[in-house]
Amino acid sequence: MNGRARNIIIGLDGVPYELLKDLSDSGVMPNVGALIQKGTFRKMSSSIPEVSSVAWSSIITGANPAEHGIFGFTDIPPNTYRLSFPNFDNLKVTPFWEKDNNSKHVLLNIPATYPARKVNGVLISGFVALDLEKAVYPEDLIPNLAEIDYKIDVDSEKAHRSLELFIKDLNRTNEARIAAYRHLWVKEWDTFMLVFTGTDRLMHFLWDAYEDEGHKHNADFKNFFKRIDESIGEILSRVDDSDNVIILSDHGFEKLEMDVYVNTVLIKGGMLKLKEGAASNYSNIDHGTKAFALDPARIYINLKDKYPRGSVDPKDKKSVIHDIIRRFENLLFEGTKVIRNIYKKEEVYRGRFMDMAPDIVLVGNKGFNLKASLASGEIFSKGVFTGKHSQHNAFILINKKELINIPEYPSVSDVIGIINSLNGGGQWKANSTTENVPAGTARP
Amino acid sequence: MNYLDKLENQSIFIIREAYAQFRNVAMLWSIGKDSTTLLWLVRKAFFGKIPFPVVHLDTSYKFNEIYEFRERYAKEWGLNLIVGRNEEALSLKMGPEKGKFECCTMLKTDALKKVIEKYKFKALYLAIRRDEHGIRAKERIFSPRDEDFEWDYKNQPPELWDQYKTKTRTEEHIRVHPLLGWREIDIWEYIKREKLPIVSLYYSKRGLRYRSIGCACCCNPVKSNADTVDKIINELKTSRISERSGRAQDKESAYIMQKLRSLGYM
Ligand SMILES: [Zn+2]
């Protein structure tokens, strides 16, 4: 330790500002409630798109997607139609701990940090990590994790069969996470970062249980958050006032009213063509395709020279984009507008990797869950999920009031800067090449 | 005692103990080398007459050689063979052209679920080995016991089984892995010693052979001239290519897709 304050960063994946406030006010989360009274609590905007891999990459680097290179859980490299899955190796800039090798860092379950690599301290990767043996640095921790039945993520498949089994597995995964944090806490460190990801999984499947007091899993929902609060309370009891405690989420959540299939809109509009009789895969995108979407709602223009069966001439790109925007602006479900924001890439991204960025990104109106999927057939349908991500209402909560530099409505790529100002210096230099540009972030 | 005898004894002990505990059991037979070795051990454990069914999950997209082998030895060894097929999915024309992931999941996992539901098996023998590459073997170590019961017979004596039974009461079944301690080369040495019949796909034809087999659509052969068991053993001693390399990439992608899909992406 260098005699300076320690930083404790606790991530609550997907937890919206309003829910945290509500559960604090209603006494489910008393420790968080006390911290809200005492510290600084702000609504925060997520990345665009509002998915965990993108948002956490922004949080740990201070960069926007066109700088850090992570635009979603999936990608299609130029000159192919092959779906790829970007991981930590594809992150183009360094996370804060690799810029501060003189300090010791413990990093537990941060999404998009797989495969694990060397750090001055400990790194245990989060979602999507395939193989625990490649998710742990240093390796000699693996037996300890095995002993506590550590699991990277709950088996969400279970929720599709039985919510009871899912809840059981969710709680068990969470308990193992808590056991792992306790095991690592006693090590020597300057930064301790821990992300609880079960919150996101719970809200995907059981948002309805939160909203409905009479729901048979209402107590399960609250108990999960209660347990998170207890862990936060435990951590708070182990720090002193000079330490910085930052609790934050990567995106918000809200009730899911309807799934909306972006590629189906394109197919029905004649802008996306799949090979006759073939599977609904990206590899079967056919000639004549003007655009296609990747999850959740990133639209790429099928440019000549960029893709194998590219069919849009660069000089026509503008008018194709215009056409797509018009189509989605006017998309209605039972009289309600489906799309809230339509961003052209120049409006939200800045950086060296603009070429990788989607040409258009859509953000849905309240309740409308945008999905890519080539195989839906329908534009609108409803699946098993009852909650969906939201872009505008992540949160950040800090145990200090006298902050030097926090925007009224920060974004996920501001987090590094905020922590720096807490530390009274800039040892965790953000990777942003474009100071003061709210890149990758919408501020409605 | 020689090394293979030791492995054989341990496996047979596990097989008998599991049967004594659970009775209503079955084993999965993919017709591959590992599960055929397991089948051989099970036959030995019960002196040639297996007292429970042998389940083959049939995707109907398998190699012809596999079907021929299955029919021949099911008869010769007097197996009580259950063929699990997901007729529902097959009738919907589910096949690799719908995407490899859907193919594997629908056809294998769902077929297995249906078989277990129908026969109410309490335990299943699987031919998983600890040295297998890819996500399957690794995930096992950290999977909760209800999902993919890891049984380290050295640390978990049979007396503890009752505890596991109550612990997993609400879950589907318990998985027993008698081959956990075997390596790929042990399997081949054993095949050689016991003169075990093995599907011809493992032997080189025109410079290619399969090191592991599954659906015809999801497996790629490796370059090899090993067309006898001896040559295969020799190749394994010198080669450094992973057993599952032929399908590792696809499997990793399929696994990520499954994870993402279960959360509503894709
Ligand atoms: Zn989520």
XYZ file of C-alpha atoms and ligand atoms in Angstrom:
711
model
C 0.000 0.000 0.000
C 1.173 3.494 -0.776
C -0.468 5.181 2.167
C -3.240 6.567 0.026
C -6.933 5.748 0.285
C -8.106 2.388 -0.919
C -10.771 2.084 -3.600
C -13.577 -0.401 -3.166
C -15.765 -0.714 -6.240
C -18.912 -2.825 -6.025
C -20.842 -3.486 -9.222
C -24.508 -4.444 -9.160
C -25.099 -5.573 -12.711
C -28.165 -4.043 -14.317
C -29.599 -2.462 -11.179
C -31.588 0.678 -12.009
C -31.434 3.866 -9.966
C -35.137 3.738 -9.125
C -35.097 0.164 -7.884
C -32.158 0.792 -5.590
C -33.925 3.846 -4.206
C -37.168 1.935 -3.754
C -35.619 -1.051 -1.986
C -33.630 1.294 0.251
C -36.708 3.333 1.166
C -38.752 0.227 1.863
C -36.118 -1.223 4.177
C -35.051 -4.188 2.046
C -31.606 -2.613 1.618
C -30.874 -0.688 4.825
C -27.108 -0.511 4.340
C -27.455 0.971 0.892
C -30.132 3.302 2.273
C -27.742 4.625 4.906
C -25.053 5.141 2.300
C -27.458 7.078 0.063
C -28.172 9.401 3.024
C -24.528 9.868 3.756
C -22.946 9.969 0.309
C -23.552 10.916 -3.294
C -26.179 9.099 -5.341
C -26.642 9.824 -9.045
C -28.487 8.413 -11.973
C -25.989 7.389 -14.652
C -26.361 6.653 -18.354
C -25.179 3.362 -19.811
C -23.246 2.728 -22.971
C -24.878 2.454 -26.381
C -25.920 -0.281 -26.747
C -26.806 -0.893 -23.105
C -25.308 -4.355 -22.711
C -22.906 -5.486 -20.024
C -19.857 -6.268 -22.140
C -19.881 -2.788 -23.670
C -20.755 -0.912 -20.495
C -18.236 -2.656 -18.219
C -15.539 -2.197 -20.869
C -16.286 1.536 -20.696
C -16.313 1.523 -16.908
C -12.898 -0.099 -16.547
C -11.209 1.905 -19.303
C -12.963 5.265 -19.305
C -13.270 4.884 -23.046
C -16.181 4.775 -25.449
C -16.783 1.769 -27.724
C -15.004 3.247 -30.734
C -11.921 3.501 -28.515
C -12.141 0.225 -26.614
C -13.490 -1.772 -29.543
C -16.277 -3.667 -27.771
C -19.643 -2.933 -29.349
C -21.608 -5.938 -28.129
C -21.426 -9.621 -27.258
C -21.212 -10.386 -30.971
C -19.462 -8.941 -33.987
C -19.060 -9.648 -37.670
C -15.552 -8.988 -38.919
C -15.296 -7.195 -42.276
C -14.999 -9.436 -45.348
C -17.039 -12.151 -43.652
C -20.525 -12.864 -42.404
C -19.114 -14.942 -39.589
C -20.436 -14.245 -36.121
C -17.589 -13.732 -33.651
C -17.586 -13.199 -29.915
C -15.271 -10.433 -28.761
C -13.605 -11.014 -25.406
C -10.985 -9.408 -23.168
C -8.310 -10.071 -25.792
C -10.228 -7.822 -28.179
C -10.291 -4.869 -25.785
C -8.150 -2.290 -27.552
C -7.199 -0.158 -24.560
C -5.925 -1.060 -21.138
C -8.172 -1.286 -18.105
C -7.286 0.873 -15.102
C -5.410 -1.838 -13.258
C -2.931 -2.310 -16.073
C -2.099 1.409 -15.967
C -1.391 1.285 -12.278
C 0.995 -1.590 -11.808
C 2.393 -0.156 -8.595
C -0.846 -0.818 -6.776
C -2.360 -4.152 -5.960
C -5.749 -4.971 -7.432
C -8.318 -7.623 -6.650
C -10.820 -7.933 -9.503
C -13.662 -10.352 -9.051
C -16.283 -11.179 -11.668
C -16.077 -8.130 -13.926
C -17.931 -8.989 -17.156
C -15.906 -9.038 -20.396
C -12.563 -9.754 -18.676
C -12.166 -13.291 -20.023
C -9.659 -14.815 -20.602
C -7.871 -13.649 -17.467
C -4.408 -12.214 -17.843
C -1.607 -11.211 -15.582
C -2.277 -8.463 -13.079
C -0.530 -7.163 -9.993
C -3.028 -8.953 -7.785
C -5.954 -11.204 -8.618
C -8.333 -11.363 -11.566
C -11.280 -13.728 -11.780
C -13.154 -13.148 -15.036
C -16.889 -12.653 -15.304
C -19.472 -13.373 -18.007
C -18.969 -14.775 -20.683
C -16.194 -16.943 -19.300
C -16.055 -20.442 -20.682
C -13.545 -22.199 -18.619
C -12.583 -21.398 -15.049
C -9.040 -22.504 -15.633
C -8.610 -19.645 -18.080
C -10.628 -17.275 -15.933
C -8.357 -17.124 -12.915
C -5.097 -15.271 -12.343
C -3.010 -16.446 -10.567
C -3.832 -20.047 -11.306
C -3.039 -21.289 -7.817
C -6.372 -19.837 -6.660
C -8.298 -22.425 -8.665
C -8.326 -25.099 -5.939
C -9.634 -22.548 -3.414
C -12.439 -21.626 -5.769
C -13.200 -25.257 -6.449
C -13.524 -25.823 -2.760
C -16.277 -23.248 -2.416
C -18.045 -24.510 -5.579
C -17.346 -21.197 -7.281
C -19.296 -20.658 -10.471
C -18.886 -17.774 -12.873
C -22.538 -17.477 -13.697
C -25.879 -18.945 -12.789
C -27.168 -21.490 -15.287
C -29.850 -19.319 -16.875
C -31.028 -22.260 -18.965
C -32.653 -23.436 -15.766
C -35.015 -20.488 -15.739
C -36.521 -21.687 -18.989
C -37.499 -24.942 -17.320
C -38.141 -24.112 -13.698
C -37.950 -20.794 -11.881
C -37.542 -22.669 -8.596
C -34.377 -24.389 -9.796
C -33.143 -21.135 -11.265
C -33.603 -19.252 -7.997
C -31.840 -22.007 -6.104
C -28.901 -21.948 -8.486
C -28.851 -18.146 -8.479
C -28.613 -18.020 -4.692
C -25.968 -20.691 -4.606
C -23.877 -18.926 -7.244
C -24.220 -15.710 -5.272
C -23.179 -17.353 -2.007
C -20.083 -18.737 -3.712
C -19.310 -15.236 -4.970
C -19.596 -13.901 -1.432
C -17.350 -16.691 -0.174
C -14.813 -15.790 -2.871
C -14.858 -12.105 -1.940
C -14.249 -12.999 1.715
C -11.392 -15.255 0.725
C -9.791 -12.506 -1.367
C -10.474 -9.641 1.018
C -7.740 -10.698 3.400
C -5.126 -10.389 0.676
C -3.101 -7.247 0.317
C -4.688 -4.755 -2.074
C -5.259 -1.105 -2.926
C -8.265 -1.626 -5.178
C -10.950 -4.212 -4.594
C -13.506 -4.514 -7.354
C -16.351 -6.995 -7.141
C -19.346 -7.308 -9.459
C -22.548 -9.060 -8.466
C -24.078 -10.294 -11.718
C -26.957 -12.302 -10.281
C -28.990 -9.079 -10.040
C -29.157 -8.836 -13.831
C -30.170 -12.479 -14.238
C -32.850 -12.176 -11.581
C -34.344 -9.093 -13.204
C -34.418 -10.676 -16.650
C -36.631 -13.505 -15.489
C -38.421 -12.063 -12.478
C -38.959 -8.359 -12.958
C -42.671 -9.137 -12.693
C -42.033 -10.589 -9.240
C -40.584 -7.246 -8.189
C -43.522 -5.205 -9.457
C -46.228 -7.504 -8.149
C -46.413 -7.902 -4.365
C -48.650 -10.915 -4.805
C -46.239 -12.720 -7.141
C -45.178 -16.078 -5.800
C -41.506 -15.134 -6.135
C -41.820 -11.603 -4.738
C -40.077 -12.657 -1.533
C -37.335 -14.473 -3.480
C -36.689 -11.311 -5.449
C -36.446 -9.150 -2.345
C -34.400 -11.709 -0.463
C -31.797 -11.720 -3.183
C -31.384 -7.960 -2.918
C -31.424 -8.222 0.853
C -28.503 -10.614 0.659
C -26.636 -8.209 -1.622
C -27.298 -5.447 0.898
C -25.973 -7.599 3.727
C -22.768 -8.181 1.781
C -22.444 -4.470 1.125
C -22.995 -3.881 4.850
C -20.275 -6.365 5.643
C -17.869 -4.675 3.252
C -18.704 -1.239 4.674
C -17.968 -2.501 8.158
C -14.520 -3.497 6.961
C -13.508 -0.140 5.493
C -12.800 3.189 7.139
C -13.867 6.698 6.249
C -10.764 7.511 4.270
C -11.456 4.645 1.848
C -13.469 5.344 -1.287
C -16.470 3.099 -1.766
C -18.088 3.269 -5.194
C -21.203 1.204 -5.856
C -22.512 1.266 -9.397
C -24.436 -0.481 -12.131
C -23.628 -0.810 -15.816
C -27.147 -0.288 -17.133
C -30.678 -0.044 -15.812
C -33.693 -2.293 -16.058
C -37.390 -1.966 -16.670
C -40.447 -4.043 -17.346
C -40.435 -5.857 -20.674
C -43.700 -5.354 -22.535
C -42.772 -6.633 -25.966
C -39.809 -8.036 -27.850
C -39.136 -6.239 -31.111
C -37.134 -7.983 -33.819
C -35.051 -5.475 -35.714
C -33.922 -7.842 -38.465
C -37.503 -8.863 -39.125
C -38.330 -5.208 -39.727
C -35.480 -5.117 -42.253
C -36.536 -8.401 -43.877
C -40.161 -7.329 -44.205
C -39.011 -4.026 -45.619
C -37.053 -5.847 -48.315
C -33.729 -4.549 -47.004
C -32.374 -7.845 -45.703
C -32.385 -11.019 -47.774
C -31.442 -14.501 -46.639
C -30.607 -17.322 -49.025
C -33.659 -19.257 -50.094
C -34.261 -22.383 -48.028
C -31.152 -21.915 -45.915
C -30.820 -21.508 -42.167
C -31.374 -18.105 -40.641
C -27.688 -17.420 -40.089
C -25.622 -14.384 -40.873
C -23.554 -16.578 -43.173
C -26.625 -16.880 -45.383
C -27.053 -13.167 -45.980
C -27.753 -12.911 -49.691
C -27.105 -10.452 -52.487
C -29.430 -7.504 -52.414
C -29.130 -7.027 -48.665
C -28.883 -3.370 -47.750
C -28.452 -3.744 -44.000
C -28.443 -6.234 -41.145
C -28.568 -5.932 -37.384
C -26.574 -7.459 -34.545
C -27.850 -7.651 -30.983
C -29.458 -5.801 -29.521
C -30.112 -3.167 -32.226
C -26.879 -2.331 -34.008
C -27.493 -1.856 -37.710
C -24.701 -2.267 -40.247
C -24.975 -1.140 -43.855
C -24.045 -3.994 -46.194
C -21.438 -2.021 -48.109
C -19.717 -3.166 -51.262
C -16.040 -3.877 -50.544
C -16.776 -4.300 -46.847
C -18.787 -7.518 -46.918
C -18.690 -10.544 -49.245
C -22.112 -9.913 -50.754
C -22.130 -6.215 -50.059
C -24.670 -4.480 -52.197
C -24.719 -0.843 -51.160
C -22.511 1.480 -53.120
C -20.680 3.892 -50.778
C -22.256 6.831 -52.581
C -25.722 5.474 -51.741
C -24.940 4.870 -48.084
C -26.467 8.119 -46.898
C -29.795 7.515 -48.553
C -29.954 3.927 -47.261
C -29.315 5.176 -43.729
C -32.004 7.771 -44.220
C -34.428 5.109 -45.415
C -33.725 2.884 -42.401
C -34.125 5.739 -39.960
C -37.487 6.651 -41.466
C -38.634 3.057 -41.198
C -37.838 2.790 -37.506
C -39.082 6.267 -36.649
C -42.471 5.203 -37.886
C -42.547 1.789 -36.278
C -45.668 1.515 -34.132
C -47.083 -1.129 -31.836
C -50.776 -0.668 -31.149
C -50.392 3.021 -31.794
C -47.315 3.455 -29.586
C -43.956 4.517 -30.964
C -41.471 1.682 -30.483
C -38.146 3.482 -30.922
C -37.044 6.272 -28.609
C -33.658 7.180 -30.069
C -31.988 6.538 -33.372
C -28.277 7.287 -33.341
C -26.008 7.570 -36.333
C -22.575 6.359 -35.431
C -20.957 9.787 -35.611
C -23.368 10.994 -32.960
C -22.361 8.520 -30.301
C -18.941 7.123 -31.087
C -15.509 8.743 -31.296
C -12.232 6.976 -31.683
C -9.774 4.937 -33.670
C -12.176 2.081 -34.269
C -15.026 3.943 -35.907
C -14.806 1.464 -38.777
C -15.988 -1.299 -36.481
C -18.937 0.701 -35.206
C -22.495 0.035 -36.338
C -23.838 2.660 -38.708
C -27.052 3.088 -36.729
C -27.989 2.129 -33.169
C -31.558 2.078 -31.908
C -32.728 2.504 -28.340
C -36.255 1.352 -27.584
C -39.027 3.199 -25.860
C -40.060 2.070 -22.390
C -40.959 -1.597 -22.390
C -39.825 -2.373 -25.927
C -36.973 -4.855 -25.929
C -34.991 -4.635 -29.157
C -33.423 -7.831 -30.454
C -31.613 -8.704 -33.658
C -32.378 -12.413 -34.364
C -32.690 -13.425 -37.993
C -35.098 -16.237 -37.228
C -38.059 -14.600 -35.571
C -40.524 -14.291 -38.438
C -42.565 -11.858 -36.379
C -41.682 -8.259 -35.622
C -43.396 -8.371 -32.237
C -43.599 -11.278 -29.855
C -43.295 -12.056 -26.180
C -40.971 -14.634 -24.638
C -40.195 -15.815 -21.101
C -38.392 -12.667 -20.052
C -40.213 -10.118 -17.909
C -37.473 -7.499 -17.542
C -35.208 -5.751 -20.032
C -32.152 -3.516 -19.982
C -32.619 0.237 -20.033
C -30.069 2.798 -21.176
C -30.855 5.881 -19.150
C -31.022 4.735 -15.540
C -27.933 3.019 -14.242
C -26.645 4.510 -10.985
C -23.512 5.443 -9.112
C -23.327 5.751 -5.326
C -20.231 7.011 -3.529
C -19.525 7.160 0.203
C -18.293 10.751 -0.028
C -20.276 13.966 -0.303
C -17.576 16.531 -0.899
C -16.781 15.485 -4.429
C -14.647 17.626 -6.615
C -15.748 16.485 -9.975
C -18.868 14.497 -10.706
C -21.244 15.400 -13.520
C -24.880 15.852 -12.608
C -25.743 12.969 -14.938
C -22.567 10.966 -15.488
C -22.099 8.178 -17.982
C -20.337 4.855 -17.588
C -17.258 6.196 -19.347
C -16.942 8.931 -16.697
C -16.414 6.457 -13.850
C -12.622 6.354 -14.104
C -12.492 10.137 -14.003
C -14.746 10.226 -10.951
C -12.560 7.739 -9.093
C -9.478 9.732 -10.051
C -10.939 12.866 -8.591
C -11.736 10.972 -5.392
C -8.114 9.968 -5.232
C -7.113 13.577 -5.763
C -5.081 12.725 -8.807
C -5.028 11.047 -12.120
C -3.153 7.815 -11.743
C -5.928 5.970 -13.555
C -5.811 8.007 -16.674
C -8.894 7.433 -18.768
C -8.290 6.190 -22.275
C -10.467 8.801 -23.868
C -8.838 10.455 -26.851
C -11.601 12.985 -26.905
C -11.868 14.861 -23.642
C -15.283 16.113 -22.624
C -17.150 14.326 -25.359
C -19.973 12.239 -23.976
C -19.108 9.635 -26.535
C -20.912 6.354 -26.529
C -23.432 7.853 -24.227
C -26.702 9.558 -24.746
C -27.773 12.249 -22.363
C -31.403 12.835 -23.147
C -0.796 -54.478 -10.119
C -0.264 -52.858 -13.470
C -1.567 -49.408 -14.253
C -4.437 -50.505 -16.491
C -5.559 -53.094 -13.934
C -5.698 -50.382 -11.348
C -7.821 -48.099 -13.530
C -10.062 -51.008 -14.412
C -10.536 -51.990 -10.775
C -11.376 -48.480 -9.691
C -13.908 -48.046 -12.471
C -15.583 -51.363 -11.791
C -15.797 -50.505 -8.114
C -17.530 -47.212 -8.932
C -19.896 -48.894 -11.365
C -20.969 -51.529 -8.838
C -21.318 -49.096 -5.941
C -23.445 -46.704 -7.968
C -25.700 -49.539 -9.045
C -26.044 -50.778 -5.479
C -27.047 -47.276 -4.370
C -29.407 -46.219 -7.111
C -30.700 -49.354 -8.839
C -32.766 -47.449 -11.372
C -29.834 -46.437 -13.521
C -28.751 -46.341 -17.145
C -25.630 -45.593 -19.083
C -25.133 -43.302 -22.042
C -23.489 -44.923 -25.024
C -22.420 -42.579 -27.811
C -20.770 -45.530 -29.605
C -17.500 -43.567 -29.304
C -14.322 -45.079 -27.896
C -14.786 -43.789 -24.341
C -18.335 -44.918 -23.864
C -17.611 -48.220 -25.572
C -14.796 -48.703 -23.066
C -17.226 -47.836 -20.301
C -19.695 -50.328 -21.705
C -16.980 -52.961 -21.667
C -16.211 -52.198 -18.016
C -19.890 -52.332 -17.125
C -20.142 -55.733 -18.760
C -17.181 -56.883 -16.717
C -18.649 -55.454 -13.534
C -21.785 -57.537 -13.994
C -20.166 -60.609 -15.520
C -21.396 -60.036 -19.059
C -25.044 -59.297 -18.331
C -25.768 -55.599 -17.812
C -28.702 -55.220 -15.402
C -29.840 -51.829 -16.726
C -30.568 -50.098 -20.041
C -28.000 -48.564 -22.332
C -29.142 -45.276 -23.874
C -28.047 -44.032 -27.259
C -29.080 -40.445 -28.057
C -29.701 -40.603 -31.746
C -29.628 -37.343 -33.652
C -30.200 -39.294 -36.892
C -27.374 -37.193 -38.271
C -24.688 -39.613 -37.272
C -22.286 -41.577 -39.401
C -23.463 -44.828 -40.961
C -20.560 -46.619 -39.334
C -22.039 -45.692 -35.959
C -25.401 -47.257 -36.688
C -23.849 -50.445 -38.009
C -21.659 -50.718 -34.935
C -24.593 -50.068 -32.630
C -26.817 -52.709 -34.192
C -24.101 -55.320 -34.269
C -22.910 -55.031 -30.678
C -26.289 -54.347 -29.130
C -27.177 -57.806 -30.400
C -23.886 -59.512 -29.676
C -23.702 -58.177 -26.114
C -27.409 -58.598 -25.403
C -27.954 -54.941 -24.536
C -31.231 -53.497 -23.369
C -30.869 -50.588 -25.780
C -32.973 -47.447 -25.527
C -32.665 -45.140 -28.494
C -33.506 -41.593 -27.485
C -34.696 -39.442 -30.316
C -36.342 -36.091 -30.161
C -39.073 -37.005 -32.634
C -40.732 -33.668 -32.156
C -37.639 -31.772 -33.196
C -36.831 -34.175 -36.001
C -40.311 -33.815 -37.394
C -39.791 -30.051 -37.404
C -36.819 -30.787 -39.647
C -34.345 -29.730 -37.002
C -30.916 -30.461 -38.361
C -27.538 -28.852 -38.738
C -28.785 -26.470 -41.411
C -30.852 -24.786 -38.694
C -27.630 -23.988 -36.859
C -25.295 -26.337 -35.076
C -26.275 -25.153 -31.674
C -29.966 -25.830 -32.066
C -29.135 -29.146 -33.621
C -26.991 -30.325 -30.736
C -29.199 -28.954 -27.988
C -32.535 -29.949 -29.350
C -31.479 -33.322 -30.546
C -29.224 -34.405 -27.696
C -30.150 -32.525 -24.553
C -33.865 -32.665 -25.134
C -33.753 -36.290 -26.150
C -31.921 -37.052 -22.915
C -34.431 -35.084 -20.879
C -37.263 -37.036 -22.455
C -35.618 -40.383 -21.795
C -35.011 -39.502 -18.152
C -38.557 -38.276 -17.738
C -39.971 -41.399 -19.263
C -37.867 -43.955 -17.382
C -37.300 -41.906 -14.185
C -33.640 -42.859 -13.995
C -32.021 -41.843 -10.723
C -28.465 -42.022 -11.968
C -26.658 -42.047 -15.291
C -23.213 -43.385 -16.103
C -21.222 -41.119 -18.401
C -17.838 -41.703 -20.009
C -16.397 -38.271 -19.216
C -12.659 -38.056 -18.649
C -10.789 -35.443 -16.677
C -8.185 -34.902 -19.379
C -10.720 -34.112 -22.083
C -10.159 -30.699 -23.570
C -12.814 -28.159 -24.159
C -15.462 -26.703 -21.967
C -17.155 -29.930 -21.041
C -14.479 -31.326 -18.792
C -13.586 -27.986 -17.280
C -17.095 -26.977 -16.464
C -17.613 -30.171 -14.588
C -15.204 -29.184 -11.858
C -17.211 -26.151 -10.967
C -20.703 -27.296 -11.763
C -22.953 -27.810 -8.809
C -23.544 -31.416 -8.043
C -27.163 -31.386 -8.994
C -26.327 -30.439 -12.519
C -23.280 -32.390 -13.312
C -22.366 -34.439 -10.323
C -18.646 -34.646 -10.000
C -17.611 -37.669 -8.102
C -14.070 -37.942 -6.931
C -14.140 -41.448 -5.539
C -10.978 -40.843 -3.547
C -12.404 -37.952 -1.597
C -16.004 -38.987 -1.484
C -16.435 -42.470 -0.106
C -19.713 -44.252 -0.853
C -20.949 -43.603 2.684
C -21.505 -40.025 1.644
C -23.842 -40.909 -1.140
C -26.922 -40.820 0.994
C -26.105 -37.252 1.752
C -25.893 -36.459 -1.932
C -29.136 -38.208 -2.579
C -30.990 -36.017 -0.145
C -29.156 -32.941 -1.338
C -30.230 -33.527 -4.893
C -33.725 -34.742 -4.191
C -35.462 -32.085 -6.237
C -33.135 -32.355 -9.180
C -33.237 -34.575 -12.168
C -30.607 -37.222 -11.706
C -27.101 -37.929 -10.541
C -24.255 -38.412 -12.959
C -21.613 -41.003 -12.331
C -18.264 -40.762 -14.099
C -16.359 -44.017 -13.738
C -13.739 -43.019 -16.331
C -12.829 -39.687 -14.770
C -9.254 -40.676 -14.057
C -8.562 -42.180 -17.489
C -6.536 -40.375 -20.129
C -6.999 -40.684 -23.876
C -3.938 -42.864 -24.116
C -5.153 -45.129 -21.288
C -8.317 -45.726 -23.262
C -6.310 -46.794 -26.299
C -3.923 -48.973 -24.296
C -6.955 -50.627 -22.765
C -8.659 -51.073 -26.127
C -5.491 -52.751 -27.316
C -5.179 -55.017 -24.306
C -8.820 -56.071 -24.281
C -9.033 -56.264 -28.076
C -12.098 -54.069 -27.885
C -14.030 -53.454 -31.098
C -14.087 -49.765 -32.020
C -15.923 -47.884 -34.758
C -13.774 -47.710 -37.881
C -14.005 -43.908 -37.989
C -11.121 -43.784 -35.509
C -8.777 -45.437 -37.999
C -7.134 -43.429 -40.737
C -8.648 -43.482 -44.188
C -6.986 -41.498 -46.988
C -4.814 -39.641 -44.478
C -7.637 -38.599 -42.141
C -9.080 -40.022 -38.964
C -11.441 -38.948 -36.191
C -10.101 -38.548 -32.687
C -13.517 -37.938 -31.269
C -16.908 -38.477 -32.814
C -20.302 -36.901 -32.395
C -22.700 -35.688 -35.068
C -21.359 -36.042 -38.595
C -22.065 -32.360 -39.035
C -20.126 -31.094 -36.024
C -16.915 -33.141 -36.219
C -13.842 -32.657 -38.292
C -11.252 -35.368 -38.838
C -7.571 -34.769 -38.125
C -4.657 -35.490 -40.442
C -3.284 -38.886 -39.564
C -2.009 -42.085 -41.078
C -2.691 -44.156 -37.986
C -4.823 -47.021 -39.209
C -4.249 -49.471 -36.357
C -4.526 -49.267 -32.579
C -0.743 -49.499 -32.247
C -0.200 -46.636 -34.637
C -2.820 -44.559 -32.829
C -1.069 -45.147 -29.502
C 2.211 -44.206 -31.079
C 0.690 -41.086 -32.574
C -0.754 -40.021 -29.221
C 2.629 -40.391 -27.601
C 4.167 -38.001 -30.092
C 1.341 -35.661 -31.104
C 0.502 -32.516 -29.241
C -2.786 -31.672 -30.930
C -5.714 -31.670 -28.573
C -8.218 -34.451 -28.922
C -11.123 -32.171 -29.465
C -9.373 -29.622 -31.640
C -11.509 -30.768 -34.538
C -14.543 -29.357 -32.896
C -13.275 -27.121 -30.099
C -13.875 -23.859 -31.926
C -17.423 -24.740 -32.826
C -18.142 -25.969 -29.351
C -16.822 -22.793 -27.747
C -18.946 -20.659 -29.991
C -21.933 -22.877 -29.397
C -21.408 -22.570 -25.662
C -21.228 -18.779 -25.774
C -24.309 -18.693 -27.967
C -26.162 -20.910 -25.548
C -25.209 -18.620 -22.657
C -26.251 -15.524 -24.546
C -29.433 -17.084 -25.805
C -30.505 -18.214 -22.382
C -30.426 -14.524 -21.454
C -32.441 -13.519 -24.476
C -29.656 -12.388 -26.753
C -29.288 -13.760 -30.278
Zn -28.764 -8.575 -18.793
